[in-house]
Amino acid sequence: MYTDIHFDTIDISRGAPDKEPERQYYFIAKCRQYTQQFFREMGRFPTATVQTFGCQMNARDSEKLTGILKAIGYREEEQEELADFVIFNTCTVRENANQKVYGRLGQIGKIKKSRPHMLIGLCGCMMQEAEEVEKIQKSYRQVDLIFGTHNIFQFAELLYRRLTSRRLVTEVWDGTDQIVEELPAERKYPFKSGVNIMFGCNNFCSYCIVPYVRGRERSREPQDILNEIRQLVSDGVVEIMLLGQNVNSYGKTLDQPMTFAKLLQEIEQIEGLKRIRFMTSHPKDLSEELIDVMAHSHKICRHLHLPIQSGSTRILEKMNRRYTKEQYLSLVSRLKEAIPELSLTTDIIVGFPGETEEDFQETLDVIRKVRYDSAFTFIYSRRTGTPAANMEEQIPQDMIKDRFQRLLTEVQTISSESCCIHEGSTQEVLVESIDSHEEGYVTGRMDNNLLVHFPGIPSMIGTFVRVYLKKCKGFYYIGELVK
Ligand code: SAH
Ligand code: SF4
Ligand code: F3S
């Protein structure tokens, strides 16, 4: 376990070991010399921040980067303009994700001019695109370090290279079949954590860049997952979120194949673990076995994120989603029947090439039939290199905007109604934070993923309490503690 490693006892006078993760432990130890020297010169340790864009996968990767930074001797500084080392963990799923990164990079570049010792690092999905890396190398000279999603585990080694060469270090791999276990990670919350169960994606939905930037699907060994969760639980974690682009196809590529449902059953056995969540589920791979396991579980939360993307079978086919509207609706009714209190959420794209008003009406029809608790709605973004980018019939922006507005209104009306059905009930919630809007209040998360704000004290954070849901406010509740 990396928690047993004492980095200062590693012999760094010799060459670096070839084997991972020992190689990275060695470079962590090497980098520690730098932070210790910084301390001697400046009277303080250097500070760092990892700024995350994109999904839960990136959020978990950022925790790993933060863990390595901490092991190296950096202290955390949340405000990026004050940090000695700023890392942007980027996303490229839609064009506006890229624009956000460039905006922030421009701002921090200006700050660096007056603080030349500052380091700027870039990693994540955007760095897997050669044209973005080229653009950064050419126009954003302030950047010190660039690496990708496949070699994120090399962070300490690449940082060491930058510290000793004082020139931009760029290392991005096209792909990997390696999964490096046992590196440090620093959790954002002491009581809950994401756990990767697989990496990459093999689905190639025709609009989506993820398979190109995250590579082929690879599942972690069940024993590694179980050990990590046991370790987290012994460290105070009560809720885990299993992460993968398509968790329902977990285990298919293992030497000894295993289903996701079976993995869940094994995780359920872990004593001290209270709640299990997972995302994302692809409808085409959601098995009857999983429905059964969810229905009988005491720990799996009654919440399922089940992206539909479009309600039109014709568009779904062009999206390469490999299910029809009818198959999706039938899956939803089987789920609702087996797990009556199940909360469903989804992702929807509007304006996919060739989408007609009739196709759009099909999407609205699904929303009305399923009655999601919430839906993430996206305007289709053309991603270079994906099949959809070359499809004819790209939809004009004003038409997309009009559909998007209508979609939003429909989604919001329905979800505020369906969220409110729990008003007047008492629920067990995990207290997550102090409420940032109301003094003397805390915020808790219910099993179904909805939030409730209620009068409470900071020491409740990380514990389960029972809360009476007094008033529904559309997407959240105001409640009171039940003694
Ligand atoms: N693996 C997950 C989704 C990952 S991306 C799944 O299959 O559900 C998260 C969401 O971003 C997707 O569900 C989709 O709705 C949206 N998305 C992906 N590519 C997009 C694009 N090119 N334009 C707009 N939205 C997109
Ligand atoms: Fe993208 Fe589809 Fe893979 Fe999800 S399943 S990451 S939408 S290709
Ligand atoms: Fe974005 Fe990469 Fe996630 S592209 S959505 S951060 S997998």
Short mmCIF file of C-alpha atoms and ligand atoms in Angstrom, two decimals:
data_model
loop_
_atom_site.label_atom_id
_atom_site.label_comp_id
_atom_site.label_asym_id
_atom_site.label_seq_id
_atom_site.Cartn_x
_atom_site.Cartn_y
_atom_site.Cartn_z
CA MET A 1 0.00 0.00 0.00
CA TYR A 2 1.32 3.44 -0.88
CA THR A 3 0.23 4.66 2.54
CA ASP A 4 3.09 2.58 3.98
CA ILE A 5 5.73 4.22 1.78
CA HIS A 6 8.18 6.61 3.42
CA PHE A 7 9.39 8.65 0.49
CA ASP A 8 12.40 10.06 2.30
CA THR A 9 13.83 6.57 2.83
CA ILE A 10 13.89 5.81 -0.92
CA ASP A 11 17.44 5.64 -2.28
CA ILE A 12 17.51 8.39 -4.93
CA SER A 13 21.26 8.26 -5.47
CA ARG A 14 20.71 5.30 -7.82
CA GLY A 15 18.94 5.30 -11.20
CA ALA A 16 15.14 5.16 -11.45
CA PRO A 17 13.52 1.70 -11.27
CA ASP A 18 11.71 0.55 -14.43
CA LYS A 19 8.76 -0.99 -12.62
CA GLU A 20 5.60 0.96 -11.80
CA PRO A 21 4.50 2.31 -9.38
CA GLU A 22 7.99 2.10 -7.75
CA ARG A 23 9.32 4.32 -10.50
CA GLN A 24 6.86 7.06 -9.57
CA TYR A 25 7.65 6.67 -5.84
CA TYR A 26 11.28 7.31 -6.79
CA PHE A 27 10.38 10.50 -8.69
CA ILE A 28 8.13 11.68 -5.86
CA ALA A 29 11.18 11.33 -3.60
CA LYS A 30 13.30 13.23 -6.14
CA CYS A 31 10.75 16.06 -6.37
CA ARG A 32 10.65 16.28 -2.58
CA GLN A 33 14.19 17.62 -2.74
CA TYR A 34 12.85 20.55 -4.74
CA THR A 35 10.04 21.39 -2.29
CA GLN A 36 12.45 21.08 0.64
CA GLN A 37 14.90 23.43 -1.04
CA PHE A 38 12.00 25.83 -1.74
CA PHE A 39 11.22 25.73 1.98
CA ARG A 40 14.81 26.52 2.94
CA GLU A 41 14.90 29.48 0.56
CA MET A 42 11.42 30.91 1.04
CA GLY A 43 10.53 29.85 4.58
CA ARG A 44 7.40 28.06 3.31
CA PHE A 45 6.46 25.11 1.15
CA PRO A 46 5.33 25.78 -2.45
CA THR A 47 1.59 25.71 -3.11
CA ALA A 48 -0.41 24.05 -5.87
CA THR A 49 -3.94 23.74 -7.18
CA VAL A 50 -5.57 21.34 -9.59
CA GLN A 51 -8.49 22.93 -11.46
CA THR A 52 -10.89 20.36 -12.87
CA PHE A 53 -13.04 20.63 -15.99
CA GLY A 54 -15.41 17.92 -17.21
CA CYS A 55 -16.78 14.75 -15.69
CA GLN A 56 -16.37 12.64 -12.56
CA MET A 57 -13.52 10.75 -14.23
CA ASN A 58 -11.55 13.93 -14.41
CA ALA A 59 -12.53 14.83 -10.86
CA ARG A 60 -11.11 11.51 -9.67
CA ASP A 61 -7.95 12.01 -11.76
CA SER A 62 -7.53 15.41 -10.11
CA GLU A 63 -7.65 13.75 -6.69
CA LYS A 64 -4.80 11.51 -7.84
CA LEU A 65 -2.77 14.50 -9.02
CA THR A 66 -3.44 16.29 -5.73
CA GLY A 67 -2.33 13.17 -3.83
CA ILE A 68 0.96 13.10 -5.73
CA LEU A 69 1.48 16.85 -5.21
CA LYS A 70 0.93 16.41 -1.50
CA ALA A 71 3.38 13.51 -1.37
CA ILE A 72 5.92 15.73 -3.13
CA GLY A 73 5.50 18.37 -0.44
CA TYR A 74 3.19 20.92 -2.07
CA ARG A 75 0.54 22.56 0.08
CA GLU A 76 -2.95 23.11 -1.35
CA GLU A 77 -3.95 26.62 -2.41
CA GLU A 78 -7.45 26.85 -3.80
CA GLN A 79 -7.09 30.25 -5.45
CA GLU A 80 -5.20 29.70 -8.66
CA GLU A 81 -3.82 33.26 -8.80
CA LEU A 82 -1.97 32.64 -5.52
CA ALA A 83 -0.62 29.15 -6.23
CA ASP A 84 2.98 28.42 -7.22
CA PHE A 85 1.83 25.56 -9.45
CA VAL A 86 -1.50 25.59 -11.34
CA ILE A 87 -2.70 22.49 -13.17
CA PHE A 88 -5.68 22.50 -15.49
CA ASN A 89 -7.22 19.05 -15.90
CA THR A 90 -9.08 19.65 -19.14
CA CYS A 91 -12.21 18.36 -20.90
CA THR A 92 -12.98 18.43 -24.60
CA VAL A 93 -16.41 16.81 -24.78
CA ARG A 94 -17.99 20.00 -26.16
CA GLU A 95 -16.43 23.06 -27.75
CA ASN A 96 -17.37 25.31 -24.81
CA ALA A 97 -15.31 23.09 -22.49
CA ASN A 98 -12.24 23.93 -24.59
CA GLN A 99 -13.07 27.62 -24.65
CA LYS A 100 -13.27 27.71 -20.85
CA VAL A 101 -9.77 26.24 -20.62
CA TYR A 102 -8.32 28.80 -23.03
CA GLY A 103 -10.00 31.64 -21.12
CA ARG A 104 -8.53 30.53 -17.80
CA LEU A 105 -5.15 29.82 -19.36
CA GLY A 106 -5.04 33.37 -20.74
CA GLN A 107 -5.81 34.82 -17.30
CA ILE A 108 -3.25 32.74 -15.45
CA GLY A 109 -0.64 33.46 -18.14
CA LYS A 110 -0.95 37.18 -17.34
CA ILE A 111 -0.47 36.50 -13.64
CA LYS A 112 2.60 34.42 -14.37
CA LYS A 113 4.27 37.43 -16.00
CA SER A 114 4.51 39.06 -12.57
CA ARG A 115 5.29 35.79 -10.76
CA PRO A 116 7.86 34.11 -13.06
CA HIS A 117 8.65 31.23 -10.70
CA MET A 118 5.07 29.98 -11.18
CA LEU A 119 4.48 26.68 -13.00
CA ILE A 120 1.51 25.94 -15.27
CA GLY A 121 0.57 22.35 -16.15
CA LEU A 122 -2.06 21.05 -18.55
CA CYS A 123 -3.44 17.53 -18.69
CA GLY A 124 -6.67 15.68 -19.37
CA CYS A 125 -8.74 14.93 -22.43
CA MET A 126 -7.98 18.08 -24.45
CA MET A 127 -4.28 17.21 -24.41
CA GLN A 128 -5.02 14.01 -26.33
CA GLU A 129 -5.81 16.16 -29.37
CA ALA A 130 -2.65 16.96 -31.33
CA GLU A 131 -4.00 20.20 -32.78
CA GLU A 132 -4.79 21.60 -29.31
CA VAL A 133 -1.31 20.74 -28.03
CA GLU A 134 0.21 22.42 -31.09
CA LYS A 135 -1.87 25.53 -30.51
CA ILE A 136 -0.78 25.71 -26.88
CA GLN A 137 2.88 25.19 -27.72
CA LYS A 138 2.69 27.99 -30.26
CA SER A 139 0.46 30.57 -28.60
CA TYR A 140 0.60 29.88 -24.86
CA ARG A 141 4.30 30.03 -24.08
CA GLN A 142 3.73 30.32 -20.33
CA VAL A 143 2.87 26.60 -20.11
CA ASP A 144 5.49 24.38 -18.44
CA LEU A 145 4.09 20.87 -18.57
CA ILE A 146 1.70 19.00 -20.88
CA PHE A 147 0.62 15.39 -20.46
CA GLY A 148 -2.39 13.28 -21.43
CA THR A 149 -4.93 10.89 -19.97
CA HIS A 150 -2.96 7.68 -20.58
CA ASN A 151 0.22 8.70 -18.76
CA ILE A 152 -1.29 10.67 -15.90
CA PHE A 153 0.38 8.19 -13.53
CA GLN A 154 3.75 9.61 -14.68
CA PHE A 155 2.98 13.02 -13.20
CA ALA A 156 5.85 12.97 -10.66
CA GLU A 157 8.35 11.85 -13.28
CA LEU A 158 7.28 14.54 -15.77
CA LEU A 159 7.30 17.23 -13.11
CA TYR A 160 10.82 16.18 -12.13
CA ARG A 161 11.83 16.46 -15.77
CA ARG A 162 10.42 20.00 -15.91
CA LEU A 163 12.09 21.02 -12.66
CA THR A 164 15.49 19.87 -13.87
CA SER A 165 15.27 20.97 -17.52
CA ARG A 166 13.52 24.32 -17.06
CA ARG A 167 11.93 23.87 -20.49
CA LEU A 168 8.41 22.90 -21.56
CA VAL A 169 7.93 19.17 -21.11
CA THR A 170 5.30 17.58 -23.37
CA GLU A 171 4.50 13.90 -23.16
CA VAL A 172 1.22 12.55 -24.51
CA TRP A 173 0.62 8.89 -25.34
CA ASP A 174 -1.75 7.68 -28.06
CA GLY A 175 -3.06 4.86 -25.91
CA THR A 176 -2.16 2.31 -23.26
CA ASP A 177 -3.18 -1.06 -21.90
CA GLN A 178 -1.51 -0.30 -18.58
CA ILE A 179 -3.39 0.38 -15.34
CA VAL A 180 -1.00 1.60 -12.67
CA GLU A 181 -2.35 0.91 -9.18
CA GLU A 182 -1.19 2.11 -5.78
CA LEU A 183 -0.47 5.77 -6.33
CA PRO A 184 -1.46 8.37 -3.75
CA ALA A 185 -4.84 10.14 -4.00
CA GLU A 186 -6.19 13.00 -1.93
CA ARG A 187 -9.96 12.94 -1.49
CA LYS A 188 -12.02 16.09 -1.74
CA TYR A 189 -14.49 14.73 0.83
CA PRO A 190 -13.36 12.57 3.77
CA PHE A 191 -16.61 10.56 3.77
CA LYS A 192 -17.22 9.81 0.08
CA SER A 193 -15.10 8.93 -2.88
CA GLY A 194 -15.14 8.05 -6.56
CA VAL A 195 -13.59 4.71 -7.47
CA ASN A 196 -12.59 3.94 -11.05
CA ILE A 197 -13.71 0.50 -12.09
CA MET A 198 -12.83 0.89 -15.76
CA PHE A 199 -11.18 3.30 -18.13
CA GLY A 200 -11.86 4.25 -21.74
CA CYS A 201 -14.84 3.50 -23.95
CA ASN A 202 -15.50 1.20 -26.91
CA ASN A 203 -18.92 2.49 -27.90
CA PHE A 204 -18.05 5.17 -30.42
CA CYS A 205 -21.34 7.05 -30.26
CA SER A 206 -21.01 9.03 -33.46
CA TYR A 207 -20.97 12.49 -31.81
CA CYS A 208 -18.57 11.64 -29.00
CA ILE A 209 -14.86 12.37 -28.66
CA VAL A 210 -14.37 10.36 -25.45
CA PRO A 211 -13.27 7.05 -27.07
CA TYR A 212 -10.57 8.96 -28.97
CA VAL A 213 -9.19 10.79 -25.95
CA ARG A 214 -9.67 8.12 -23.29
CA GLY A 215 -8.77 5.09 -25.39
CA ARG A 216 -10.12 1.53 -25.39
CA GLU A 217 -12.15 0.05 -22.60
CA ARG A 218 -10.09 -1.51 -19.80
CA SER A 219 -11.54 -2.91 -16.56
CA ARG A 220 -9.65 -2.97 -13.29
CA GLU A 221 -9.22 -6.33 -11.57
CA PRO A 222 -12.05 -6.87 -9.05
CA GLN A 223 -9.55 -7.55 -6.25
CA ASP A 224 -7.86 -4.19 -6.84
CA ILE A 225 -11.24 -2.43 -6.73
CA LEU A 226 -12.34 -4.27 -3.58
CA ASN A 227 -9.01 -3.57 -1.86
CA GLU A 228 -9.22 0.11 -2.70
CA ILE A 229 -12.77 0.34 -1.32
CA ARG A 230 -11.79 -1.54 1.87
CA GLN A 231 -8.91 0.88 2.33
CA LEU A 232 -11.24 3.87 1.76
CA VAL A 233 -13.77 2.52 4.25
CA SER A 234 -11.08 2.01 6.88
CA ASP A 235 -10.19 5.64 6.26
CA GLY A 236 -13.73 6.88 7.00
CA VAL A 237 -15.48 6.64 3.62
CA VAL A 238 -19.16 5.60 3.80
CA GLU A 239 -20.29 6.26 0.23
CA ILE A 240 -18.59 5.34 -3.03
CA MET A 241 -19.34 6.20 -6.64
CA LEU A 242 -18.12 3.57 -9.08
CA LEU A 243 -16.88 5.29 -12.20
CA GLY A 244 -16.74 4.25 -15.84
CA GLN A 245 -18.00 5.54 -19.19
CA ASN A 246 -20.18 2.46 -19.44
CA VAL A 247 -20.18 0.59 -16.13
CA ASN A 248 -22.64 -1.97 -17.49
CA SER A 249 -19.96 -3.49 -19.65
CA TYR A 250 -17.54 -3.84 -16.72
CA GLY A 251 -15.44 -6.97 -16.69
CA LYS A 252 -15.90 -8.08 -20.26
CA THR A 253 -12.23 -7.60 -21.11
CA LEU A 254 -10.80 -9.22 -17.96
CA ASP A 255 -8.85 -12.50 -18.20
CA GLN A 256 -11.54 -13.92 -15.96
CA PRO A 257 -14.65 -12.05 -17.12
CA MET A 258 -17.05 -10.80 -14.46
CA THR A 259 -20.33 -8.91 -14.73
CA PHE A 260 -20.96 -5.50 -13.20
CA ALA A 261 -23.84 -6.96 -11.19
CA LYS A 262 -21.49 -9.54 -9.67
CA LEU A 263 -18.95 -6.86 -8.81
CA LEU A 264 -21.71 -4.89 -7.05
CA GLN A 265 -22.65 -7.94 -5.01
CA GLU A 266 -19.07 -8.34 -3.84
CA ILE A 267 -18.78 -4.66 -2.97
CA GLU A 268 -22.04 -4.89 -1.01
CA GLN A 269 -20.30 -7.34 1.37
CA ILE A 270 -17.78 -4.75 2.53
CA GLU A 271 -18.54 -3.99 6.14
CA GLY A 272 -18.77 -0.31 7.06
CA LEU A 273 -19.65 0.78 3.53
CA LYS A 274 -23.12 2.32 3.58
CA ARG A 275 -23.94 3.58 0.09
CA ILE A 276 -22.98 2.53 -3.43
CA ARG A 277 -23.54 4.73 -6.47
CA PHE A 278 -22.33 4.29 -10.03
CA MET A 279 -22.19 6.08 -13.32
CA THR A 280 -22.62 5.99 -16.25
CA SER A 281 -24.99 3.25 -17.38
CA HIS A 282 -25.41 2.69 -21.09
CA PRO A 283 -28.98 1.50 -21.74
CA LYS A 284 -27.87 -1.09 -24.30
CA ASP A 285 -25.81 -3.01 -21.69
CA LEU A 286 -28.09 -2.76 -18.67
CA SER A 287 -28.82 -6.38 -17.75
CA GLU A 288 -31.75 -8.06 -16.01
CA GLU A 289 -29.16 -9.36 -13.54
CA LEU A 290 -28.30 -5.75 -12.61
CA ILE A 291 -31.96 -4.82 -12.13
CA ASP A 292 -32.34 -7.80 -9.83
CA VAL A 293 -29.23 -6.98 -7.83
CA MET A 294 -30.32 -3.34 -7.46
CA ALA A 295 -33.81 -4.36 -6.36
CA HIS A 296 -32.45 -6.59 -3.58
CA SER A 297 -29.51 -4.48 -2.44
CA HIS A 298 -29.40 -2.63 0.88
CA LYS A 299 -26.58 -0.35 -0.18
CA ILE A 300 -27.05 0.52 -3.86
CA CYS A 301 -28.73 3.91 -4.03
CA ARG A 302 -32.13 4.17 -5.65
CA HIS A 303 -30.81 6.39 -8.39
CA LEU A 304 -29.89 5.59 -11.95
CA HIS A 305 -28.34 7.93 -14.48
CA LEU A 306 -29.49 6.50 -17.79
CA PRO A 307 -28.61 8.77 -20.72
CA ILE A 308 -31.14 8.65 -23.55
CA GLN A 309 -29.47 11.29 -25.81
CA SER A 310 -32.49 11.37 -28.16
CA GLY A 311 -36.02 9.97 -28.15
CA SER A 312 -36.03 9.34 -31.88
CA THR A 313 -35.08 5.85 -33.01
CA ARG A 314 -33.94 7.28 -36.32
CA ILE A 315 -31.53 9.69 -34.61
CA LEU A 316 -30.43 7.06 -32.08
CA GLU A 317 -29.36 4.93 -34.98
CA LYS A 318 -27.36 7.76 -36.52
CA MET A 319 -25.84 8.33 -33.07
CA ASN A 320 -24.80 4.66 -32.97
CA ARG A 321 -26.45 4.21 -29.58
CA ARG A 322 -27.71 0.71 -30.41
CA TYR A 323 -31.15 0.89 -28.78
CA THR A 324 -34.53 2.14 -29.97
CA LYS A 325 -36.97 4.47 -28.24
CA GLU A 326 -39.20 1.47 -27.49
CA GLN A 327 -36.35 -0.59 -26.03
CA TYR A 328 -35.38 2.32 -23.79
CA LEU A 329 -38.96 2.84 -22.57
CA SER A 330 -39.40 -0.87 -21.94
CA LEU A 331 -36.15 -0.91 -19.93
CA VAL A 332 -37.41 2.03 -17.86
CA SER A 333 -40.71 0.28 -17.09
CA ARG A 334 -38.89 -2.90 -16.02
CA LEU A 335 -36.65 -0.80 -13.77
CA LYS A 336 -39.55 1.11 -12.24
CA GLU A 337 -41.46 -2.07 -11.62
CA ALA A 338 -38.56 -3.81 -9.92
CA ILE A 339 -37.40 -0.74 -7.95
CA PRO A 340 -40.53 1.38 -7.34
CA GLU A 341 -38.82 4.34 -5.62
CA LEU A 342 -36.08 4.59 -8.27
CA SER A 343 -35.03 8.09 -9.30
CA LEU A 344 -34.03 8.41 -12.95
CA THR A 345 -31.83 11.08 -14.50
CA THR A 346 -30.55 11.44 -18.03
CA ASP A 347 -28.48 13.27 -20.67
CA ILE A 348 -30.07 14.70 -23.81
CA ILE A 349 -28.48 16.20 -26.91
CA VAL A 350 -30.46 18.59 -29.15
CA GLY A 351 -29.54 19.52 -32.68
CA PHE A 352 -27.76 16.33 -33.73
CA PRO A 353 -27.24 16.41 -37.54
CA GLY A 354 -30.49 15.64 -39.37
CA GLU A 355 -32.74 16.10 -36.31
CA THR A 356 -36.20 17.20 -37.48
CA GLU A 357 -39.05 18.70 -35.47
CA GLU A 358 -40.65 15.21 -35.46
CA ASP A 359 -37.47 13.70 -34.00
CA PHE A 360 -37.40 16.42 -31.38
CA GLN A 361 -41.05 15.72 -30.49
CA GLU A 362 -40.05 12.08 -29.87
CA THR A 363 -37.49 13.30 -27.33
CA LEU A 364 -40.15 15.39 -25.57
CA ASP A 365 -42.42 12.37 -25.59
CA VAL A 366 -39.82 10.25 -23.76
CA ILE A 367 -39.31 12.99 -21.18
CA ARG A 368 -43.06 13.11 -20.53
CA LYS A 369 -43.28 9.33 -20.25
CA VAL A 370 -40.23 8.74 -18.04
CA ARG A 371 -40.58 11.84 -15.84
CA TYR A 372 -36.90 12.24 -14.95
CA ASP A 373 -35.84 13.79 -11.63
CA SER A 374 -33.33 15.77 -13.63
CA ALA A 375 -31.88 15.88 -17.11
CA PHE A 376 -28.62 17.35 -18.34
CA THR A 377 -29.39 19.00 -21.65
CA PHE A 378 -26.70 19.73 -24.22
CA ILE A 379 -26.56 21.53 -27.52
CA TYR A 380 -24.87 19.27 -30.05
CA SER A 381 -21.23 20.25 -30.45
CA ARG A 382 -19.32 19.24 -33.55
CA ARG A 383 -16.15 17.38 -32.55
CA THR A 384 -13.48 17.05 -35.20
CA GLY A 385 -12.61 13.43 -35.89
CA THR A 386 -16.01 11.99 -34.92
CA PRO A 387 -18.29 10.52 -37.63
CA ALA A 388 -21.11 13.00 -36.87
CA ALA A 389 -18.83 15.95 -37.62
CA ASN A 390 -18.85 14.93 -41.27
CA MET A 391 -22.58 14.25 -41.50
CA GLU A 392 -24.58 16.44 -43.79
CA GLU A 393 -27.59 18.35 -42.48
CA GLN A 394 -25.88 20.11 -39.58
CA ILE A 395 -28.73 22.05 -37.93
CA PRO A 396 -28.73 25.88 -37.94
CA GLN A 397 -27.90 27.43 -34.55
CA ASP A 398 -31.15 29.43 -34.18
CA MET A 399 -33.24 26.30 -34.73
CA ILE A 400 -31.17 24.42 -32.14
CA LYS A 401 -31.50 27.27 -29.63
CA ASP A 402 -35.28 27.27 -30.05
CA ARG A 403 -35.49 23.51 -29.46
CA PHE A 404 -33.10 23.76 -26.55
CA GLN A 405 -35.31 26.36 -24.83
CA ARG A 406 -38.43 24.25 -25.32
CA LEU A 407 -36.59 21.19 -24.02
CA LEU A 408 -35.39 23.05 -20.95
CA THR A 409 -38.89 24.28 -20.09
CA GLU A 410 -40.32 20.76 -20.41
CA VAL A 411 -37.52 19.16 -18.40
CA GLN A 412 -37.71 21.74 -15.62
CA THR A 413 -41.48 21.55 -15.26
CA ILE A 414 -41.49 17.77 -15.08
CA SER A 415 -38.46 17.38 -12.87
CA SER A 416 -39.69 19.91 -10.32
CA GLU A 417 -42.97 17.95 -10.14
CA SER A 418 -41.29 14.58 -9.85
CA CYS A 419 -38.73 15.79 -7.31
CA CYS A 420 -41.50 17.13 -5.08
CA ILE A 421 -43.32 13.85 -4.57
CA HIS A 422 -41.30 13.16 -1.41
CA GLU A 423 -42.57 16.25 0.41
CA GLY A 424 -43.81 15.35 3.89
CA SER A 425 -41.73 12.18 4.13
CA THR A 426 -38.74 11.49 6.37
CA GLN A 427 -35.51 10.40 4.69
CA GLU A 428 -32.09 9.24 5.75
CA VAL A 429 -29.49 11.67 4.44
CA LEU A 430 -25.72 11.83 4.40
CA VAL A 431 -24.69 15.30 5.56
CA GLU A 432 -22.17 16.63 3.04
CA SER A 433 -21.43 20.27 3.78
CA ILE A 434 -22.36 23.51 5.44
CA ASP A 435 -25.10 25.24 3.44
CA SER A 436 -23.48 28.13 1.61
CA HIS A 437 -26.74 30.12 1.37
CA GLU A 438 -28.29 29.92 4.82
CA GLU A 439 -26.35 30.39 8.02
CA GLY A 440 -26.84 27.63 10.59
CA TYR A 441 -27.93 25.19 7.89
CA VAL A 442 -26.22 22.08 6.50
CA THR A 443 -26.79 20.19 3.23
CA GLY A 444 -27.48 16.48 3.01
CA ARG A 445 -27.89 14.08 0.13
CA MET A 446 -30.68 11.52 0.02
CA ASP A 447 -30.39 8.03 -1.35
CA ASN A 448 -32.12 9.24 -4.57
CA ASN A 449 -29.44 11.92 -5.02
CA LEU A 450 -31.68 14.88 -4.13
CA LEU A 451 -30.40 17.51 -1.72
CA VAL A 452 -32.02 18.82 1.44
CA HIS A 453 -30.97 21.87 3.44
CA PHE A 454 -31.82 21.90 7.13
CA PRO A 455 -30.69 23.50 10.40
CA GLY A 456 -27.60 21.69 11.60
CA ILE A 457 -24.03 21.94 12.85
CA PRO A 458 -20.67 21.25 11.14
CA SER A 459 -19.96 18.16 13.27
CA MET A 460 -22.82 16.41 11.44
CA ILE A 461 -20.82 16.38 8.20
CA GLY A 462 -20.06 12.83 7.12
CA THR A 463 -22.80 11.29 9.27
CA PHE A 464 -26.23 9.89 8.44
CA VAL A 465 -29.25 11.63 9.99
CA ARG A 466 -33.00 11.44 9.50
CA VAL A 467 -34.59 14.54 8.03
CA TYR A 468 -38.24 15.49 7.62
CA LEU A 469 -38.81 17.04 4.15
CA LYS A 470 -40.85 20.10 5.02
CA LYS A 471 -40.93 22.02 1.75
CA CYS A 472 -39.91 21.18 -1.81
CA LYS A 473 -38.23 24.01 -3.69
CA GLY A 474 -38.25 22.45 -7.15
CA PHE A 475 -34.90 20.68 -7.21
CA TYR A 476 -34.11 20.53 -3.51
CA TYR A 477 -35.86 20.48 -0.15
CA ILE A 478 -35.90 22.45 3.06
CA GLY A 479 -36.15 20.07 5.98
CA GLU A 480 -35.72 19.57 9.67
CA LEU A 481 -33.84 17.07 11.72
CA VAL A 482 -35.86 14.22 13.23
CA LYS A 483 -34.52 13.33 16.66
N1 SAH B 1 -20.30 7.75 -21.16
C1 SAH B 1 -21.39 8.54 -20.84
C2 SAH B 1 -21.29 10.00 -21.23
C3 SAH B 1 -20.03 10.73 -21.25
S1 SAH B 1 -20.10 12.34 -21.94
C4 SAH B 1 -22.61 7.97 -21.55
O1 SAH B 1 -22.51 7.31 -22.53
O2 SAH B 1 -23.67 8.27 -21.10
C5 SAH B 1 -21.45 13.07 -21.07
C6 SAH B 1 -22.55 13.57 -21.93
O3 SAH B 1 -22.08 14.59 -22.80
C7 SAH B 1 -23.13 12.55 -22.88
O4 SAH B 1 -24.06 11.72 -22.26
C8 SAH B 1 -23.77 13.41 -23.95
O5 SAH B 1 -25.09 13.73 -23.63
C9 SAH B 1 -22.93 14.67 -23.93
N2 SAH B 1 -22.12 14.79 -25.13
C10 SAH B 1 -21.11 13.99 -25.54
N3 SAH B 1 -20.63 14.40 -26.72
C11 SAH B 1 -21.34 15.51 -27.06
C12 SAH B 1 -21.32 16.40 -28.18
N4 SAH B 1 -20.48 16.22 -29.18
N5 SAH B 1 -22.20 17.42 -28.18
C13 SAH B 1 -23.07 17.61 -27.16
N6 SAH B 1 -23.13 16.80 -26.11
C14 SAH B 1 -22.28 15.76 -26.04
FE1 SF4 B 2 -19.21 8.82 -25.46
FE2 SF4 B 2 -20.98 6.99 -26.07
FE3 SF4 B 2 -18.72 6.26 -24.87
FE4 SF4 B 2 -20.56 7.63 -23.53
S1 SF4 B 2 -20.79 5.56 -24.36
S2 SF4 B 2 -18.39 8.02 -23.56
S3 SF4 B 2 -21.41 8.97 -25.07
S4 SF4 B 2 -18.91 7.10 -26.90
FE1 F3S B 3 -14.70 15.57 -20.68
FE2 F3S B 3 -12.91 13.72 -20.81
FE3 F3S B 3 -14.89 13.48 -19.12
S1 F3S B 3 -13.74 14.79 -22.52
S2 F3S B 3 -16.54 14.57 -20.11
S3 F3S B 3 -13.36 15.02 -19.06
S4 F3S B 3 -13.89 11.83 -20.21
#
